[in-house]
Tab-separated table of C-alpha atoms and ligand atoms in Angstrom:
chain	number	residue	atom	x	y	z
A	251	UNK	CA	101.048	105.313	126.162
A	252	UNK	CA	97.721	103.928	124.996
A	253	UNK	CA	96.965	106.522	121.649
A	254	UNK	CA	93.309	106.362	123.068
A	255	UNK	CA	94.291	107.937	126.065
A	256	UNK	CA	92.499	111.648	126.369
A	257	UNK	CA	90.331	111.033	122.859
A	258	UNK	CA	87.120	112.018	123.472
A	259	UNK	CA	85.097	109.403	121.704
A	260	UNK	CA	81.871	109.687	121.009
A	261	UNK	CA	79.683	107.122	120.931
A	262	UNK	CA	76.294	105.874	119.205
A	263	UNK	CA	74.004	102.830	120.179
A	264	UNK	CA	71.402	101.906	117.803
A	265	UNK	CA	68.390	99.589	118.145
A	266	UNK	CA	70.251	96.022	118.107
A	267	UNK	CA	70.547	92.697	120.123
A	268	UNK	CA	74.094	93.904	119.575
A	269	UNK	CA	73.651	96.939	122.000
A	270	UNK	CA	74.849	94.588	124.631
A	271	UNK	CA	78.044	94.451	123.048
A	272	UNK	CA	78.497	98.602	123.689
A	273	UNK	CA	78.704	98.222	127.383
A	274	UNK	CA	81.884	96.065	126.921
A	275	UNK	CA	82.899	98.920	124.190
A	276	UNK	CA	82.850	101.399	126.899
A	277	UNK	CA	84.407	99.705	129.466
A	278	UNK	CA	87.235	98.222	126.967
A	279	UNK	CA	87.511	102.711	125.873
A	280	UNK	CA	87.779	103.658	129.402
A	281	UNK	CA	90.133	101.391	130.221
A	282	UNK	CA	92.262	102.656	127.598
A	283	UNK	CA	91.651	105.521	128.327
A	284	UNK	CA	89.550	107.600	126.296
A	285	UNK	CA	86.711	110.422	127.245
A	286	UNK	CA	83.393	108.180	126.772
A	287	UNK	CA	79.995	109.978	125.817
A	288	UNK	CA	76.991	108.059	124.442
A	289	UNK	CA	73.755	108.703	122.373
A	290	UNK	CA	71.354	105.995	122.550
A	291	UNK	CA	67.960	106.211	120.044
A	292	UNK	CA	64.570	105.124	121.693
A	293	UNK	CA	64.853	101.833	120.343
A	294	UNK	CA	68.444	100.991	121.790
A	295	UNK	CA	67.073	101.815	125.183
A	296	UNK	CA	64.337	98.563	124.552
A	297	UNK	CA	68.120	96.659	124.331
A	298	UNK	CA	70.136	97.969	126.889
A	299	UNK	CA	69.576	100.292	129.746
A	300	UNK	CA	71.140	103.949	130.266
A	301	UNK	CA	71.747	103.496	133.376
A	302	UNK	CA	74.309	100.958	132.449
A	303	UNK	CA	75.937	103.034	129.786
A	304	UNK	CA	75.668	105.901	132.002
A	305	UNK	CA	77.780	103.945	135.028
A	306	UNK	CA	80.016	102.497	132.347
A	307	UNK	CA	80.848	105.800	130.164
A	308	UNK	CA	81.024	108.288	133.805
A	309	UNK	CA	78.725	110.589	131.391
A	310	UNK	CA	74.673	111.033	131.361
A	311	UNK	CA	73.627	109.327	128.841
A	312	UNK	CA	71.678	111.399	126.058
A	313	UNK	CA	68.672	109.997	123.515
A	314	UNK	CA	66.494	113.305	122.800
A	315	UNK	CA	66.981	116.351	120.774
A	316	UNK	CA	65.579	117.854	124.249
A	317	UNK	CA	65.230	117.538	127.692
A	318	UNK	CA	62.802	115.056	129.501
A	319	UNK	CA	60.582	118.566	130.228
A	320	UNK	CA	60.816	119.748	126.884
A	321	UNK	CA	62.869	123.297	128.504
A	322	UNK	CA	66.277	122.916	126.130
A	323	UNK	CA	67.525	121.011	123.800
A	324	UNK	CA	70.389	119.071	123.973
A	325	UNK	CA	73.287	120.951	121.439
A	326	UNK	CA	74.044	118.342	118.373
A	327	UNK	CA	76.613	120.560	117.177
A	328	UNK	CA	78.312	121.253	120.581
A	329	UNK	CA	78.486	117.575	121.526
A	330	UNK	CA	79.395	116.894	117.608
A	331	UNK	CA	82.775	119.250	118.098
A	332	UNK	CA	83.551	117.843	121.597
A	333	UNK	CA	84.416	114.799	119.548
A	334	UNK	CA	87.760	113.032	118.216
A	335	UNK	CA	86.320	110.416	117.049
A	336	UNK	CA	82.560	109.368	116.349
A	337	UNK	CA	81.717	105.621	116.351
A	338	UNK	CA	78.238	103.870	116.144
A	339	UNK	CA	78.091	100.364	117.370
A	340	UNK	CA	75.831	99.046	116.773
A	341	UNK	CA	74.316	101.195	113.843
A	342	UNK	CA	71.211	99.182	112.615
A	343	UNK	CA	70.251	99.010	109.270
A	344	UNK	CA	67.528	102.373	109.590
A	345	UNK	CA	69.894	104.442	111.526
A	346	UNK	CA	72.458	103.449	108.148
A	347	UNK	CA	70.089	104.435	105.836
A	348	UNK	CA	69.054	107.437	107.448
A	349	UNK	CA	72.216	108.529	108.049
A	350	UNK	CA	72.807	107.460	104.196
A	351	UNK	CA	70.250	109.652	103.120
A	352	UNK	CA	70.763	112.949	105.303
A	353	UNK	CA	67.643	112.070	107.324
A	354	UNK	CA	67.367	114.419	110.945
A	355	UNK	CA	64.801	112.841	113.121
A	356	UNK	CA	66.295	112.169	116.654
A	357	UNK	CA	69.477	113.330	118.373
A	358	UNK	CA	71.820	110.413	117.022
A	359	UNK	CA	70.858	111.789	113.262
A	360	UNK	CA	70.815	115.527	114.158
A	361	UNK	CA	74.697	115.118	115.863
A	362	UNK	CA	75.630	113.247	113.057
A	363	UNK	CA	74.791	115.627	110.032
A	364	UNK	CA	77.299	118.343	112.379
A	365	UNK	CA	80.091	116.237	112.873
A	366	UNK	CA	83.695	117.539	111.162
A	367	UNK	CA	85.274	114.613	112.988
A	368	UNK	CA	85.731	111.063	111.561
A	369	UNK	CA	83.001	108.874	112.014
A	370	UNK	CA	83.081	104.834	112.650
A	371	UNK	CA	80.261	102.781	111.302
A	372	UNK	CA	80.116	99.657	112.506
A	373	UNK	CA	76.467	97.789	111.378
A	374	UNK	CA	74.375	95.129	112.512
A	375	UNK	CA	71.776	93.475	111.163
A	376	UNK	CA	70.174	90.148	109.968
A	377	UNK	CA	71.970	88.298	107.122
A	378	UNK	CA	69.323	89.205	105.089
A	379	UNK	CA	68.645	93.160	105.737
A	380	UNK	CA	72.556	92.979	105.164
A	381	UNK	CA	72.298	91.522	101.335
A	382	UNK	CA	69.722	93.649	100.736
A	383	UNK	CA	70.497	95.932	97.489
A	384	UNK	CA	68.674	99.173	100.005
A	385	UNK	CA	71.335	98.404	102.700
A	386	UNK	CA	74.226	97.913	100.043
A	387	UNK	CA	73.710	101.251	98.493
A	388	UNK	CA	73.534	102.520	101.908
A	389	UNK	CA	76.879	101.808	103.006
A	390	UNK	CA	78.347	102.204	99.705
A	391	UNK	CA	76.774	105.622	99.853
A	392	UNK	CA	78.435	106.075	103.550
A	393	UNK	CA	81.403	105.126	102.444
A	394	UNK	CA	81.395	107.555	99.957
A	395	UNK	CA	80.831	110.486	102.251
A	396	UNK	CA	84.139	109.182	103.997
A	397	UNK	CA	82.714	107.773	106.587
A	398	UNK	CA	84.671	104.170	107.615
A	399	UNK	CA	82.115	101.175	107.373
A	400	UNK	CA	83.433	98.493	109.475
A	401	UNK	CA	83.180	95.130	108.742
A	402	UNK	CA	79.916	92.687	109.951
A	403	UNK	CA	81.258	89.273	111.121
A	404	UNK	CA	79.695	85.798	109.849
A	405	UNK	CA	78.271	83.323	112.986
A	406	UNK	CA	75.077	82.901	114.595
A	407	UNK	CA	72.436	86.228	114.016
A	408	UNK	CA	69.302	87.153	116.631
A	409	UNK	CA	66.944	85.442	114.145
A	410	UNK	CA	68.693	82.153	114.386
A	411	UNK	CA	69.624	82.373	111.164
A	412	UNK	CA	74.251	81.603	110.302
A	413	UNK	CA	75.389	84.388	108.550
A	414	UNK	CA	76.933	87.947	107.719
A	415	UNK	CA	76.028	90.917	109.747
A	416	UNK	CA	77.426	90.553	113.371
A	417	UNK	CA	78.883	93.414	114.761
A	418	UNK	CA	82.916	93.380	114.800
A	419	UNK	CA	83.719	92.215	118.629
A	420	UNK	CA	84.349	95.476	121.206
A	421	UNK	CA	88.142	93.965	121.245
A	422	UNK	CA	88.599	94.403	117.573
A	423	UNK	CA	87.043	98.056	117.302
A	424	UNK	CA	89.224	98.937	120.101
A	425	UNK	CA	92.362	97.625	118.098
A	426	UNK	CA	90.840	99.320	114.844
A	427	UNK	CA	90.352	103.004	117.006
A	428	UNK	CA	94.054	102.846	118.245
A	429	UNK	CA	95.481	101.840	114.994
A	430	UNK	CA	93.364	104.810	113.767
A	431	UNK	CA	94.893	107.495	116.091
A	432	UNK	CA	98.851	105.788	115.831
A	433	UNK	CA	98.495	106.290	112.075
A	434	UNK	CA	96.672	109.490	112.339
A	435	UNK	CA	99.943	110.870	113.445
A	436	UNK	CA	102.723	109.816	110.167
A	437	UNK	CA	101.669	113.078	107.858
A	438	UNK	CA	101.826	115.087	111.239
A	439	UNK	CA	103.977	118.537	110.020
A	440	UNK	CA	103.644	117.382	106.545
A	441	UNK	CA	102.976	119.935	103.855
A	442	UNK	CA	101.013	117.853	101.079
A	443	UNK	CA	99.808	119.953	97.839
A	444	UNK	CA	97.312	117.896	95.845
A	445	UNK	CA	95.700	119.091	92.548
A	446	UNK	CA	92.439	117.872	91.586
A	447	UNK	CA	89.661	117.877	88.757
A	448	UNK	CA	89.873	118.614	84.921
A	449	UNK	CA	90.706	122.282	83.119
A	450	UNK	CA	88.826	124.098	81.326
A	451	UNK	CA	90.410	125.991	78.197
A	452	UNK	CA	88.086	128.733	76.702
A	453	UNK	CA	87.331	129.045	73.066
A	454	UNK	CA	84.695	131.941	73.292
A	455	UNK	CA	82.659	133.314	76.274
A	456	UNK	CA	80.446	129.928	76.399
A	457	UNK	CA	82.825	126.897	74.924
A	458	UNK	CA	85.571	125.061	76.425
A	459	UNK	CA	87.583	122.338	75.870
A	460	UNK	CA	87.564	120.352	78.779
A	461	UNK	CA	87.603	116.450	80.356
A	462	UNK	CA	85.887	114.022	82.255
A	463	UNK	CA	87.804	113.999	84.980
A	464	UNK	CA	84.963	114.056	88.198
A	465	UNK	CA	88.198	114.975	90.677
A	466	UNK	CA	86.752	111.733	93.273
A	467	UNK	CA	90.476	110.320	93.339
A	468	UNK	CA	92.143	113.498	93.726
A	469	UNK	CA	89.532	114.859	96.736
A	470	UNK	CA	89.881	111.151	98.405
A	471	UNK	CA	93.447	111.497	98.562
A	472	UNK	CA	93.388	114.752	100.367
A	473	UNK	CA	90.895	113.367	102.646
A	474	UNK	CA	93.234	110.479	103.789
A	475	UNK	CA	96.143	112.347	104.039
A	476	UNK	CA	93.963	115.421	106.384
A	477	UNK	CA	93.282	112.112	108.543
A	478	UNK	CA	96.976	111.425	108.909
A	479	UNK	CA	96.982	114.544	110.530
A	480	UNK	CA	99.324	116.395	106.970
A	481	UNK	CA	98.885	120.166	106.219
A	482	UNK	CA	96.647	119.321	103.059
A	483	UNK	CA	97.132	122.588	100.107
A	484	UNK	CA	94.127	120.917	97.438
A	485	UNK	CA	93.979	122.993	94.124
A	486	UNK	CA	91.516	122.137	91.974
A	487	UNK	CA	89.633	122.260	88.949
A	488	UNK	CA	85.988	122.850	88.139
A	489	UNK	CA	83.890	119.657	90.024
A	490	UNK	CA	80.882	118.796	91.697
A	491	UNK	CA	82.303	117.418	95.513
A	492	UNK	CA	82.148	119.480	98.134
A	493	UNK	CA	85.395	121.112	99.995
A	494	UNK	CA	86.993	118.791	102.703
A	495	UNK	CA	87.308	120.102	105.786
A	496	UNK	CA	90.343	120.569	107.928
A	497	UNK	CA	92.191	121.495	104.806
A	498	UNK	CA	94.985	124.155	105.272
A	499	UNK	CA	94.551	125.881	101.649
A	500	UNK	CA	92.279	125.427	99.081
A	501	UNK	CA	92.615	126.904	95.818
A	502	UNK	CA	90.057	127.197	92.976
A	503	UNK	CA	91.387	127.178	89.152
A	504	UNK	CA	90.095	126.707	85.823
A	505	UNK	CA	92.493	126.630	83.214
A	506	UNK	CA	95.973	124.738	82.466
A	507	UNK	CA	97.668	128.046	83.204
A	508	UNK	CA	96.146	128.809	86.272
A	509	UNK	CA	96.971	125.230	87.379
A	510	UNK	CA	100.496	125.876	86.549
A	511	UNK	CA	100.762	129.469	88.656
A	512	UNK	CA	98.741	127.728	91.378
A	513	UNK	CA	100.890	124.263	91.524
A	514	UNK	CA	104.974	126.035	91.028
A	515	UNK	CA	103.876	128.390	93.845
A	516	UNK	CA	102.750	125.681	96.336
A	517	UNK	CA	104.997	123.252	95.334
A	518	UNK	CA	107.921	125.421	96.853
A	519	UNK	CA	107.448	124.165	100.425
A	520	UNK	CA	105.653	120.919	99.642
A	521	UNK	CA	107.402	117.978	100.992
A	522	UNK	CA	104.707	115.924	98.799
A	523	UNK	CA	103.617	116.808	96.059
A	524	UNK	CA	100.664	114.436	94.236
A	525	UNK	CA	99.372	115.921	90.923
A	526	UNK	CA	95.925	113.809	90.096
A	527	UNK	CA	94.775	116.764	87.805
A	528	UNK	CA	93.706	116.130	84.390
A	529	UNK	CA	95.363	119.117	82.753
A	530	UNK	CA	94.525	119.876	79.622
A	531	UNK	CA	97.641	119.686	77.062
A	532	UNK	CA	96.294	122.258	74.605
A	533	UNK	CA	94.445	125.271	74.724
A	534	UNK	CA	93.159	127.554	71.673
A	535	UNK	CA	95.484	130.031	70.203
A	536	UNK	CA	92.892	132.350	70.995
A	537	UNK	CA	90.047	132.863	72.903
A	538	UNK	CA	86.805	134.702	71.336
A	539	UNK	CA	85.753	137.557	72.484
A	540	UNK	CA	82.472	137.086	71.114
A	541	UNK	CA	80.607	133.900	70.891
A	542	UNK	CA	81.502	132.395	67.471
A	543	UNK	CA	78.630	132.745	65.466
A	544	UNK	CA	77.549	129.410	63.180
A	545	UNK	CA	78.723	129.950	59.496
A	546	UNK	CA	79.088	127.790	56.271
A	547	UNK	CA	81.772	125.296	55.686
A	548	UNK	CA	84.224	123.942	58.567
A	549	UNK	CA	85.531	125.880	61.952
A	550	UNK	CA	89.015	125.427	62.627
A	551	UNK	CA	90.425	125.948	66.181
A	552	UNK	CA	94.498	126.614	66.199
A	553	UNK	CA	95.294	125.050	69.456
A	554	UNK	CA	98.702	125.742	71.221
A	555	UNK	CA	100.553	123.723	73.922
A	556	UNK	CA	100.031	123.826	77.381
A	557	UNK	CA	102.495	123.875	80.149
A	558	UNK	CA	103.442	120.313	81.140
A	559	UNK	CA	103.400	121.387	84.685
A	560	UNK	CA	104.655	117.934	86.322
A	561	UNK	CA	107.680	118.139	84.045
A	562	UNK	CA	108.061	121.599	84.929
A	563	UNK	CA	107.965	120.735	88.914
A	564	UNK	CA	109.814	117.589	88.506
A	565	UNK	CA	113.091	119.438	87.069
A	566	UNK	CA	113.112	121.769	90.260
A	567	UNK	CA	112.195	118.808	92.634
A	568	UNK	CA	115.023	118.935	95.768
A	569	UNK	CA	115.889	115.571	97.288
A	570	UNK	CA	114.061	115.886	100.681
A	571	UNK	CA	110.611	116.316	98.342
A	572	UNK	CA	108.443	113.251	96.964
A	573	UNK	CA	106.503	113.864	93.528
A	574	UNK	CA	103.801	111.544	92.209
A	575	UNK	CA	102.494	112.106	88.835
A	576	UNK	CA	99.283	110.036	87.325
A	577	UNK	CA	99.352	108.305	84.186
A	578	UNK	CA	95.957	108.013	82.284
A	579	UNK	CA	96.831	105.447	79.584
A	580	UNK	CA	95.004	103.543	76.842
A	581	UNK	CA	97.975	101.572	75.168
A	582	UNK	CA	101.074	100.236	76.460
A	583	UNK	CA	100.185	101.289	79.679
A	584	UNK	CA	103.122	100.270	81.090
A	585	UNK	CA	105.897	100.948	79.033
A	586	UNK	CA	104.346	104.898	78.842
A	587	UNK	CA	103.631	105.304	82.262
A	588	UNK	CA	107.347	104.040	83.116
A	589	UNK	CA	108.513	106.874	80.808
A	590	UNK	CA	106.535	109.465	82.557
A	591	UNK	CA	108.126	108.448	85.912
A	592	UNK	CA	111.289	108.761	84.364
A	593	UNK	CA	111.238	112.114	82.464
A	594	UNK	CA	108.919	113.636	84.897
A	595	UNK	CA	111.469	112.964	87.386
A	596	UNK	CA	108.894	111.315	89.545
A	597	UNK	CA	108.998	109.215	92.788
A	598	UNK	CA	105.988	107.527	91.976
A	599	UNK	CA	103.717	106.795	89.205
A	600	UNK	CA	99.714	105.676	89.601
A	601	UNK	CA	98.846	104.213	86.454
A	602	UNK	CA	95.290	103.845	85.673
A	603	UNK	CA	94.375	101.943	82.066
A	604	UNK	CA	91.161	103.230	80.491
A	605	UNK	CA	90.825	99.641	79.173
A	606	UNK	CA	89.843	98.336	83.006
A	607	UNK	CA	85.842	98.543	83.301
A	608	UNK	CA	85.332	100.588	86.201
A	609	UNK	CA	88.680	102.518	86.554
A	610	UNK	CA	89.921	105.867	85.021
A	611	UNK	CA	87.084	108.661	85.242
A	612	UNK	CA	83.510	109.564	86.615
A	613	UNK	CA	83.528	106.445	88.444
A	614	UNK	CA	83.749	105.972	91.958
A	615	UNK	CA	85.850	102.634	91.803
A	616	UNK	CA	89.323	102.623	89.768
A	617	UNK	CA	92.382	100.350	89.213
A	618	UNK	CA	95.309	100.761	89.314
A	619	UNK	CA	99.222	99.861	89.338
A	620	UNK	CA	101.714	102.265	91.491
A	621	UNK	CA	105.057	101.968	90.086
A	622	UNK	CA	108.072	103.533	91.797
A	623	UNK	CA	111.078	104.964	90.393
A	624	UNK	CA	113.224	102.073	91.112
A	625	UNK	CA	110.565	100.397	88.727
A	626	UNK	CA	108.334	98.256	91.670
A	627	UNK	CA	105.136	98.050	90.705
A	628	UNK	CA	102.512	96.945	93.351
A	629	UNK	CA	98.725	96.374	91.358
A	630	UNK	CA	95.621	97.037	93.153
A	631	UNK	CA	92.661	95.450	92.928
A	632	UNK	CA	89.377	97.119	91.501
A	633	UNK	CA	88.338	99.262	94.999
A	634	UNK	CA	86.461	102.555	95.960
A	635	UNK	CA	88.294	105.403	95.007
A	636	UNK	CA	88.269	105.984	98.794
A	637	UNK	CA	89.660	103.037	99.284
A	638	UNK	CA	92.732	103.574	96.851
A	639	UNK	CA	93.496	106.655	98.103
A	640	UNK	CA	94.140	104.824	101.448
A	641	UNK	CA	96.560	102.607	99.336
A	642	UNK	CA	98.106	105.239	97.349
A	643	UNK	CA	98.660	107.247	100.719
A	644	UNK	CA	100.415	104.018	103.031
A	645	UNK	CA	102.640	103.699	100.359
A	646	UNK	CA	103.725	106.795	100.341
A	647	UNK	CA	104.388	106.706	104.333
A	648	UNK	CA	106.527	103.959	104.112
A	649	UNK	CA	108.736	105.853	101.698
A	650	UNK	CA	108.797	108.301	104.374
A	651	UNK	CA	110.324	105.867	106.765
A	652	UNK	CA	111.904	103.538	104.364
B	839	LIG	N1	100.290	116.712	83.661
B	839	LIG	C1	100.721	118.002	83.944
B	839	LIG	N2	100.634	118.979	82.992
B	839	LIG	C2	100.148	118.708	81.769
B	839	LIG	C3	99.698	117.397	81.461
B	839	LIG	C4	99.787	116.420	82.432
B	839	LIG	O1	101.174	118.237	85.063
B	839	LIG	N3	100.057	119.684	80.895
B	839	LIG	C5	100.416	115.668	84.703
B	839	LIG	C6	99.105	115.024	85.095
B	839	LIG	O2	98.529	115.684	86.208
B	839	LIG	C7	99.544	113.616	85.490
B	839	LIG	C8	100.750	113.366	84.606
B	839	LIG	O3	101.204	114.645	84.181
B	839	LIG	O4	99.947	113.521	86.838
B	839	LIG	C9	100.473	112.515	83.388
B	839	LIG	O5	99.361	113.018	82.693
B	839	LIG	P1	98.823	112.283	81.396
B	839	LIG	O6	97.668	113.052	80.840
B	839	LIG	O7	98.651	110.815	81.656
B	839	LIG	O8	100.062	112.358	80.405
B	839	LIG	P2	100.712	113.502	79.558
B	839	LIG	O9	102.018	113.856	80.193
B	839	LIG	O10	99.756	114.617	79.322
B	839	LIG	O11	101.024	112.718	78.217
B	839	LIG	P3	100.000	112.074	77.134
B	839	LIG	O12	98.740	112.914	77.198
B	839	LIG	O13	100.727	112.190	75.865
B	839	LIG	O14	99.784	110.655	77.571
């Protein structure tokens, strides 16, 4: 059976000499047989006509916020839930960056600030509009909300002109929309617990001793495993991202030993377990009542351990549960990580080496090296956190059906 069969798919036509290429869309996602709905802006109907679409997707087709007599609107956030899946082909370089930039001026914008479901971006655009450094930080900033930018193609453009910024062919967005919904299935029934962000260990009412850690890779990781359809637990520390939805627990903690109640409670019934939390390894002895008032001379802090909660996990870790630890290293990065995976009792490591310009924290890119406890180690390539995640998380489903 077709895994686009029943999906209700949603679907977006911008202004574009591509909109041509959405009447072939539809008819290729009705054949399969998916649920077809489309939005068209004022400017795709100069391309293509609604009446086509219409015939082609068995729906009206819908442009305005409200009707043609101005008597109701037409519900964004209804026809935003009705949705599996929500693709825009073509999406033109304005309808990026409005999207981009939270922008709610037409019916295509409005349904796509309400939509919880995944959303499909696939742009076209003159090689030039394409390059430019507007467009760029567009999609990088799309990508970063978790949308999925799809590729532009290289050939002949509208202006003449050879270059990037086709939109993908109708056959090849098909193929990228099943593979979507068959792999949207392999965490299905999975219970995944995923800790997140940096602690925060009090020395008086207003100090802490905390880390950089922005919590990007741990948040991106739940993401991508919510879209393989997994039971996502995500506790985390003190950041700035907001909450992904769909999760099935989310937990809020600020210190090392509320991490470590949090994560031995959850871990229980986790059949995965990924700890990307930079926990804090000591704490002060003591914590102020008072703020500490300035003084002469020096201010020492006693600081005591903290709970090495992966170790702590890893010893009670049953053989039908996977654990994957994160190794933040400066020197011998491999040798150290590779001793973490060991006493740790890990099935995976994901080594990140602060030496690599653009990995380790804050930043939205990262490198790194996931080494498995038979001692396989597969690098990756500088990438979007987002990106890695996706990485981090196929890897981990073919240990599921190795
Ligand atoms: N970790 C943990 N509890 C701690 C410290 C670390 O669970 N108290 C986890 C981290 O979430 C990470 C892994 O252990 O998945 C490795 O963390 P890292 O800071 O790289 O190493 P440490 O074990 O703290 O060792 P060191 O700081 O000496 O490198």
């Amino acid at each position: 059976m077709s895994s686009l069969k029943g999906k209700k798919i949603l679907l977006g036509v911008c202004g574009s000499i591509a909109a041509y290429k959405s009447a072939f869309l539809i008819r290729l996602l009705v054949k399969e047989g998916a649920k077809v709905k489309v939005i068209m802006t004022r400017e795709a109907g100069k391309f293509i006509s609604p009446l086509s679409l219409s015939t082609l997707s068995k729906n009206p087709v819908l442009s305005e916020l409200t009707t043609a007599d101005d008597s109701r609107w037409n519900n964004h956030v209804e026809l935003a839930l009705w949705a599996d899946l929500f693709l825009i082909a073509p999406a033109s370089a304005n309808t990026i960056a409005k999207f981009a930039n939270g922008y709610c001026d037409n019916l295509l914008t409005a349904v796509y600030l309400s939509a919880r479901c995944p959303v499909f971006i696939s742009p076209a655009m003159d090689e030039d509009m394409w390059a430019h450094a507007s467009t760029k930080r567009n999609i990088q900033l799309l990508n970063q909300n978790g949308n999925t930018v799809l590729k532009v193609s290289h050939g002949e453009l509208a202006s003449g002109l050879i270059g990037e910024g086709r939109m993908m062919q109708p056959e090849e967005i098909i193929s990228l929309l099943t593979n979507y919904f068959n792999s949207s299935q392999s965490l299905k029934g999975k219970k995944i617990l995923i800790t997140a962000g940096p602690t925060y260990e009090a020395i008086d009412p207003v100090r802490f001793i905390g880390n950089h850690s922005s919590g990007k890779m741990g948040y991106a990781l739940a993401e991508v495993c919510i879209k393989h359809g997994a039971d996502v637990t995500l506790i985390s520390g003190p950041v700035n991202i907001s909450v992904p939805s769909h999760l099935k627990k989310f937990v809020s903690i600020k210190t090392a030993d509320e991490l470590f109640s949090a994560t031995t409670k959850a871990f229980v019934i986790a059949d995965i377990t990924i700890m990307a939390a930079a926990v804090a390894d000591y704490k002060p002895q003591k914590t102020a009542v008072n703020k500490i008032k300035k003084k002469e001379g020096e201010l020492n802090i006693e600081l005591v351990k903290t709970k090495d909660i992966l170790l702590e996990i890893g010893k009670k870790k049953k053989k039908n549960q996977l654990l994957i630890g994160f190794a933040l290293e400066t020197e011998n990065e491999l040798a150290n990580a590779k001793e973490k995976l060991k006493t740790k009792n890990l099935d995976f490591i994901i080594l990140n080496s602060l030496k690599d310009k653009g990995a380790g924290f804050g930043t939205d890119t990262n490198k790194v090296t996931v080494i498995d406890s038979g001692g396989k180690k597969k690098e990756l390539p500088m990438k979007m956190k987002t990106e890695i995640a996706h990485d981090i998380v196929n890897i981990i489903i073919s240990k599921l059906h190795a």
